[in-house]
PDB file of C-alpha atoms in Angstrom:
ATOM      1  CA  UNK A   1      74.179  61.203  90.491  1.00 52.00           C
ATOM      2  CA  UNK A   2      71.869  58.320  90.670  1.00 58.00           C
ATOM      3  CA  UNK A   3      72.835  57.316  94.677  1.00 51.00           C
ATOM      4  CA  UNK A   4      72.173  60.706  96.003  1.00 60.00           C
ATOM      5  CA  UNK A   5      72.388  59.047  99.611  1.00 56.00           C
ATOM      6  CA  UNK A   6      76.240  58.320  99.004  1.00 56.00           C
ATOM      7  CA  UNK A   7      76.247  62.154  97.493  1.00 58.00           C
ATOM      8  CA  UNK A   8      79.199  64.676  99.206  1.00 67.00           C
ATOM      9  CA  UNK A   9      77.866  68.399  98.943  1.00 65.00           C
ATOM     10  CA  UNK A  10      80.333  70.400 101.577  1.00 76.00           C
ATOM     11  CA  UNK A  11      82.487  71.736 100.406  1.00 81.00           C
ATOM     12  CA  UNK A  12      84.674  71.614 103.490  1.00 84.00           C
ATOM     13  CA  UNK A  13      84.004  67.929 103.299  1.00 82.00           C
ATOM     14  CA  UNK A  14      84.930  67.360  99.278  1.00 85.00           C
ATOM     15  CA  UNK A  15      88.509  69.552  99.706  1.00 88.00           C
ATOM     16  CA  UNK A  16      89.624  67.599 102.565  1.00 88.00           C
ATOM     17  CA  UNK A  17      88.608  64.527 100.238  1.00 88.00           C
ATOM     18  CA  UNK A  18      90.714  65.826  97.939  1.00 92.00           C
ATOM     19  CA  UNK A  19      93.736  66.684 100.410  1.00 93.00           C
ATOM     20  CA  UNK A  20      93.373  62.904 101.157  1.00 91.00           C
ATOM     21  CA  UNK A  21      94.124  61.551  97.603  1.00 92.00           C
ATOM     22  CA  UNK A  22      97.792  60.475  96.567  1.00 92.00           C
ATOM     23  CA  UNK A  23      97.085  60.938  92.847  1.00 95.00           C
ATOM     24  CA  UNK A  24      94.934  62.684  90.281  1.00 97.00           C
ATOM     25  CA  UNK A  25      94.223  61.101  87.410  1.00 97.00           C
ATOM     26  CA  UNK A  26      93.416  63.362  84.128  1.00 97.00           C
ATOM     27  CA  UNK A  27      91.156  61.708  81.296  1.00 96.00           C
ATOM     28  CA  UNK A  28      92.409  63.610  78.263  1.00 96.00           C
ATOM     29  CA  UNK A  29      90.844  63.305  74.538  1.00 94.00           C
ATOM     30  CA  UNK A  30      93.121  61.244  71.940  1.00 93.00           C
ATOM     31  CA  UNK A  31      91.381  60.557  68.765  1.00 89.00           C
ATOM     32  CA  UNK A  32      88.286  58.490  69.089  1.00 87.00           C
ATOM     33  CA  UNK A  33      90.060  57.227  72.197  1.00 92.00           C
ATOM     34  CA  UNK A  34      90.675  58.320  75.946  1.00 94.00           C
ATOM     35  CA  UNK A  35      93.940  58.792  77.244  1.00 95.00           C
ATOM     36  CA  UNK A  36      94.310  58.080  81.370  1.00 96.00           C
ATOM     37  CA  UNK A  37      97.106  59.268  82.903  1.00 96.00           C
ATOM     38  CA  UNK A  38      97.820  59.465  86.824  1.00 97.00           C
ATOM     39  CA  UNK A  39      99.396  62.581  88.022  1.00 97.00           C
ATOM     40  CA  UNK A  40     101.188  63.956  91.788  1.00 96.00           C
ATOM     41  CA  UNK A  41      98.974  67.195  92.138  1.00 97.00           C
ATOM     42  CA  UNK A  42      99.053  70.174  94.113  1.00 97.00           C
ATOM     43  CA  UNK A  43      95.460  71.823  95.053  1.00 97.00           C
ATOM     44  CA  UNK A  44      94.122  75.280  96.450  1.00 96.00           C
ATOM     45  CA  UNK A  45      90.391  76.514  97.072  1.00 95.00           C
ATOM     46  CA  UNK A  46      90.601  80.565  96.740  1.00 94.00           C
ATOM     47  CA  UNK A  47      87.397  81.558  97.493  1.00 93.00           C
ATOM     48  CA  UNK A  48      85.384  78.617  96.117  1.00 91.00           C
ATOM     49  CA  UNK A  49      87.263  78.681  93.048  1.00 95.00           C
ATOM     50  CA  UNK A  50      89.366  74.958  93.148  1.00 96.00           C
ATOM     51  CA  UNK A  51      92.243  74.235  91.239  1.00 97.00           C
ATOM     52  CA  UNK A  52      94.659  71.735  91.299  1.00 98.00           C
ATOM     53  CA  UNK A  53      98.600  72.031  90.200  1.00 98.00           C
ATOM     54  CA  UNK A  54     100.939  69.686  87.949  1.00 98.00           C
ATOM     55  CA  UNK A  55     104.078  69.570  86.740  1.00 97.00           C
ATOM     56  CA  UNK A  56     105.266  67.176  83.691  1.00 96.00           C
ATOM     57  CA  UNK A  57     108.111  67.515  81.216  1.00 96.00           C
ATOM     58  CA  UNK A  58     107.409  69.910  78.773  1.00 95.00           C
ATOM     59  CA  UNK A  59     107.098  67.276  75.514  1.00 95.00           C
ATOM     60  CA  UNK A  60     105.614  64.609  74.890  1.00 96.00           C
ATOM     61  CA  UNK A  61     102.046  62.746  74.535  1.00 96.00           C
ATOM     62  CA  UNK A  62     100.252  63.765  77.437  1.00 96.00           C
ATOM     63  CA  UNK A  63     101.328  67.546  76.713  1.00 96.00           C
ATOM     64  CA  UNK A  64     100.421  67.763  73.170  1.00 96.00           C
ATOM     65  CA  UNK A  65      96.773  66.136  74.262  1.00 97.00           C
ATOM     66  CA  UNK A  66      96.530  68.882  77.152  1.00 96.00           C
ATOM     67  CA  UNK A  67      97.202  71.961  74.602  1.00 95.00           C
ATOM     68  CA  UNK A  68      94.482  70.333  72.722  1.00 94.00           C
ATOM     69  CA  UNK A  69      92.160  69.976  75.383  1.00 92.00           C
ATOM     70  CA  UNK A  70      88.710  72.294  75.691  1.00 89.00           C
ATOM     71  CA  UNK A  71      87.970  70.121  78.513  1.00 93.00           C
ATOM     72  CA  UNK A  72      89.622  67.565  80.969  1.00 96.00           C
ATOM     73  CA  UNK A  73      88.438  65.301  82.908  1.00 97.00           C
ATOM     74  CA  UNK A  74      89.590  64.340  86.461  1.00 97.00           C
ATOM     75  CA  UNK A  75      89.238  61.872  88.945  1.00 96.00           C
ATOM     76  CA  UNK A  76      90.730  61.641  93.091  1.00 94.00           C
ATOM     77  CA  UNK A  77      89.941  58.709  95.308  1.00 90.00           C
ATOM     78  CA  UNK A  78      91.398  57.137  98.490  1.00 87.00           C
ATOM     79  CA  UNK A  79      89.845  54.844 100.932  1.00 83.00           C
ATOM     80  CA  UNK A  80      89.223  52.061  98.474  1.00 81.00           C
ATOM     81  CA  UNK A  81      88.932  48.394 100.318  1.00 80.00           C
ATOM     82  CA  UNK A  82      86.282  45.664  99.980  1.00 85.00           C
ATOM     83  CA  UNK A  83      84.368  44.642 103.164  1.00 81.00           C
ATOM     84  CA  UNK A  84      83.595  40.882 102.713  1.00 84.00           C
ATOM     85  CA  UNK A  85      80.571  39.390 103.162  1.00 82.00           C
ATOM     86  CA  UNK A  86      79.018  36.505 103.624  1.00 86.00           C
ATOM     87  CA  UNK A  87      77.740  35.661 100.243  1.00 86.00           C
ATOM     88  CA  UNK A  88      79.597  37.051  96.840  1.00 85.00           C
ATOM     89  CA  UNK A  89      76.557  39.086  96.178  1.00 83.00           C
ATOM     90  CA  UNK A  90      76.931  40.750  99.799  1.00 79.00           C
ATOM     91  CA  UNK A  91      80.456  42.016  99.402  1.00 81.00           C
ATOM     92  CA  UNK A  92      80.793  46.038  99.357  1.00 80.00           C
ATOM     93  CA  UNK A  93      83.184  48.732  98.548  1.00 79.00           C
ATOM     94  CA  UNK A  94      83.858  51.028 100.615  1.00 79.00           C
ATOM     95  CA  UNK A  95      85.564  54.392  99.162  1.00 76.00           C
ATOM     96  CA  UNK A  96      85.655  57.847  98.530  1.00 84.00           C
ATOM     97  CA  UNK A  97      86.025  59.358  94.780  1.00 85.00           C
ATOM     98  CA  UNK A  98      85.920  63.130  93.352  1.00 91.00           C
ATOM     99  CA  UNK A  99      85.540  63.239  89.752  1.00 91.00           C
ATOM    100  CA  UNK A 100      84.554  66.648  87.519  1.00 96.00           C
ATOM    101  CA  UNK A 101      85.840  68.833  84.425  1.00 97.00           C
ATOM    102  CA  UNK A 102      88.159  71.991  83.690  1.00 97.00           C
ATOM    103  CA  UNK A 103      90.179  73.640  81.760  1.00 97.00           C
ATOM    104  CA  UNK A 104      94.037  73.336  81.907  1.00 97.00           C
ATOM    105  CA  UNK A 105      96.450  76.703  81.576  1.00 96.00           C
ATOM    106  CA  UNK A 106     100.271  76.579  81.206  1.00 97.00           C
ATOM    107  CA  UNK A 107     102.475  78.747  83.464  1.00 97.00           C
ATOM    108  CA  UNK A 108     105.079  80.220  82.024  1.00 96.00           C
ATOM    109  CA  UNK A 109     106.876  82.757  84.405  1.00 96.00           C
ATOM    110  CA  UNK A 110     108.926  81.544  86.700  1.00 96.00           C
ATOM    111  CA  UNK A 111     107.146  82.857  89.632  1.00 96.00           C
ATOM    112  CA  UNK A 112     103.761  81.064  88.320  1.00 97.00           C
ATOM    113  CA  UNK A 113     105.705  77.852  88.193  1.00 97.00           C
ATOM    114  CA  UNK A 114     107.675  78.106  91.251  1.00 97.00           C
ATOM    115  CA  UNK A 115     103.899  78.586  93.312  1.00 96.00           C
ATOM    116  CA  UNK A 116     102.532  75.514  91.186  1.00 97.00           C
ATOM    117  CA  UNK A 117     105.467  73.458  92.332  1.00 97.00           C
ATOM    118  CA  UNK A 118     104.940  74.811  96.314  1.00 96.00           C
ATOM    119  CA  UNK A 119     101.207  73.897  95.701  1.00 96.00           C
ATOM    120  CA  UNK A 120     102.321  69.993  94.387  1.00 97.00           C
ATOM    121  CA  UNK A 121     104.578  70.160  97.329  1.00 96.00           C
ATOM    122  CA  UNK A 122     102.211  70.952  99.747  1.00 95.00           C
ATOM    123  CA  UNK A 123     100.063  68.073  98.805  1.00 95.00           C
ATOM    124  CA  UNK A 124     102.711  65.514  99.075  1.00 93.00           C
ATOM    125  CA  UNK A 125     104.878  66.678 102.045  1.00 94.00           C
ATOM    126  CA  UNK A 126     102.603  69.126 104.127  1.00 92.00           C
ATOM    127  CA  UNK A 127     105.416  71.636 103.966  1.00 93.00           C
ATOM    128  CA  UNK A 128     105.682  74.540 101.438  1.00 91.00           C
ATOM    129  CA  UNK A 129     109.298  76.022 102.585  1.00 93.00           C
ATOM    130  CA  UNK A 130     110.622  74.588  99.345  1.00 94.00           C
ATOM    131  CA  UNK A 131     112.978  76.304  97.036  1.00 94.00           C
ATOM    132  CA  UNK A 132     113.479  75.814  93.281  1.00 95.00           C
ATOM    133  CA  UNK A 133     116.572  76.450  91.142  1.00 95.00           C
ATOM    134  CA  UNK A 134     115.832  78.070  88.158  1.00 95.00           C
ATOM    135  CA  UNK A 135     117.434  75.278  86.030  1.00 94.00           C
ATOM    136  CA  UNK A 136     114.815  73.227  87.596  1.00 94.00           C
ATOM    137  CA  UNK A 137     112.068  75.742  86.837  1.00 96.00           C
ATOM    138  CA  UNK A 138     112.549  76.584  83.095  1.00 95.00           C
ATOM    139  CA  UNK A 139     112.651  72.893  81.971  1.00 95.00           C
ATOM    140  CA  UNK A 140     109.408  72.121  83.695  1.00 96.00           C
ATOM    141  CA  UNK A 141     105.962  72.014  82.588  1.00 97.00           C
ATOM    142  CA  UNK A 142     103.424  73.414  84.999  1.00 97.00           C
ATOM    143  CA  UNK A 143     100.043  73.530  84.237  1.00 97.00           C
ATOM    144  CA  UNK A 144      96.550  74.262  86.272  1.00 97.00           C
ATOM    145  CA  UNK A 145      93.367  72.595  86.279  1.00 97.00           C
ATOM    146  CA  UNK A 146      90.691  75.649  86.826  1.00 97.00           C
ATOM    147  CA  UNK A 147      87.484  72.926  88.218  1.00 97.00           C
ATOM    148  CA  UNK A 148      84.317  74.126  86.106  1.00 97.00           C
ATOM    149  CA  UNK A 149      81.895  71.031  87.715  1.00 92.00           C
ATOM    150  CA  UNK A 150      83.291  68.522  90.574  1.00 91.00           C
ATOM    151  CA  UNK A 151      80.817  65.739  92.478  1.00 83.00           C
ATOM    152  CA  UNK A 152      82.090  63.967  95.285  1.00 83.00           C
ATOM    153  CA  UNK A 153      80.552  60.180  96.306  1.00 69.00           C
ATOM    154  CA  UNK A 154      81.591  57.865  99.391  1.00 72.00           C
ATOM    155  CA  UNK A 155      80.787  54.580 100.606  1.00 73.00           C
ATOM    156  CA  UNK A 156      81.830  53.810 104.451  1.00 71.00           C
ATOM    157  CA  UNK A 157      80.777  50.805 106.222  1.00 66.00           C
ATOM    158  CA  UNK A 158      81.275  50.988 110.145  1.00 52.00           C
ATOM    159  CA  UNK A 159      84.120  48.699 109.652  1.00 49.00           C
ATOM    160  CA  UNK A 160      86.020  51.466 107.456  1.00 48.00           C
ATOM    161  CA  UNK A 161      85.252  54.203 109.863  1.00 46.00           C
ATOM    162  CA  UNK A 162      86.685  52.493 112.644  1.00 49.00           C
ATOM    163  CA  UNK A 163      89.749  51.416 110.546  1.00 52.00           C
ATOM    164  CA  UNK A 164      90.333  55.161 109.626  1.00 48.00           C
ATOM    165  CA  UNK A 165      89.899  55.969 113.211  1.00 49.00           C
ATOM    166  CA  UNK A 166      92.036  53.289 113.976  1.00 55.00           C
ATOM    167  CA  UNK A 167      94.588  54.795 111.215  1.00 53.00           C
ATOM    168  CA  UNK A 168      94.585  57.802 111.980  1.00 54.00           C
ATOM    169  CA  UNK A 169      95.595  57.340 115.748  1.00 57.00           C
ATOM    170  CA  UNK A 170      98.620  55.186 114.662  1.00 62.00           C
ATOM    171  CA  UNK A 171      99.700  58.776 112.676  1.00 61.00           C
ATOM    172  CA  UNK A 172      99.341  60.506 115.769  1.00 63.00           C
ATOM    173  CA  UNK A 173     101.392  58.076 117.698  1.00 65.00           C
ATOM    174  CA  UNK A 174     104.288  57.931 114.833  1.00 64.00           C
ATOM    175  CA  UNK A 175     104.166  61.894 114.230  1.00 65.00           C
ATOM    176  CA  UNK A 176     104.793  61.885 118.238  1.00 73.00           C
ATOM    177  CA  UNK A 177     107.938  59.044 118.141  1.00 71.00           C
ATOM    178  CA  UNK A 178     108.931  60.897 114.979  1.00 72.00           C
ATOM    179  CA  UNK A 179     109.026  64.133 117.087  1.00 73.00           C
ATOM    180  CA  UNK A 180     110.737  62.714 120.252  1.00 73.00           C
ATOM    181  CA  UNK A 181     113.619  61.601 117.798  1.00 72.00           C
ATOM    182  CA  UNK A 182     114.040  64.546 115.975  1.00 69.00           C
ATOM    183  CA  UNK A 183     114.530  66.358 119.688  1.00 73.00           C
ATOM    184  CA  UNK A 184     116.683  63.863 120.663  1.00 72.00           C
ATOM    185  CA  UNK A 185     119.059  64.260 117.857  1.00 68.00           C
ATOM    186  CA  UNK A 186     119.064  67.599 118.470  1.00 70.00           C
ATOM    187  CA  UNK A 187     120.587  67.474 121.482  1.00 68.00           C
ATOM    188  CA  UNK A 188     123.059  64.486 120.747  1.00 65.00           C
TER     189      UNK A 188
END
């Protein structure tokens, strides 16, 4: 990595990077080509080991290019805004991006699946009380990415940290308004 000064190393610091993301996006081979294609994801770190979870149906392009695939490419990021400046030349970005390589393996038993699914739920909802019919299950795809390398860069002016400060107290204050209904309603 040539700016070693924007350079993430912990590893406590990269996952919650990762927990932060909305998408992954998986650079797969196609001829002399490169096929992009963003993906919801679930994602677990057992014991340094990280892999993230997907689901797709279980034809089509991006599934034929995947059973192909030695390697995949992926790439995370959140955070992304431009902090003007006074001159073109002096405008910034401010973000924060994990990119690597793995290998992808297909689940095929229903239990497999059913934990890949929890995993993608996790990541989008923050709950993982979810249940699965097995209709559902057996016409899914579910694949894992097992991460072989991973880097993690980020760029935050002051005026991004405050804003994700800033951000993150408005959460707090809706998760709380959000709570105070929910006990209301219960005892309507």
């Amino acid at each position: 990595m040539r700016r070693t000064d924007r350079e993430v190393t912990d590893p406590a610091a990269i996952d919650a990077i990762i927990r932060a993301c909305p998408c992954c996006r998986l650079g797969l081979r196609d001829g002399e080509g490169v096929y992009l294609v963003p993906l919801n994801f679930g994602f677990a770190n057992v014991d340094g080991q990280r892999t993230f979870y997907f689901h797709s149906a279980p034809e089509g392009h991006k599934i034929d290019l995947l059973r192909q695939a030695k390697t995949v490419a992926f790439e995370l990021d959140c955070g992304c805004a431009v902090t003007p400046g006074t001159t073109a030349c002096s405008h910034s970005a401010n973000y924060r991006s994990v990119m690597g390589q793995g290998r992808v393996r297909f689940l095929e038993t229903q239990t497999d699946k059913r934990a890949a699914l929890t995993e993608i739920m996790r990541q989008n909802t923050g709950k993982d009380d979810w249940t699965f019919p097995d209709e559902a299950v057996d016409c899914v795809a579910a694949f894992v990415l097992d991460v072989q390398t991973i880097t993690e860069k980020q760029a935050l002016g002051n005026e991004a940290r405050m804003n994700a400060r800033n951000l993150e107290g408005r959460i707090s204050v809706l998760n709380e308004q959000i709570r105070a209904e929910e006990m209301n309603a219960e005892h309507i």
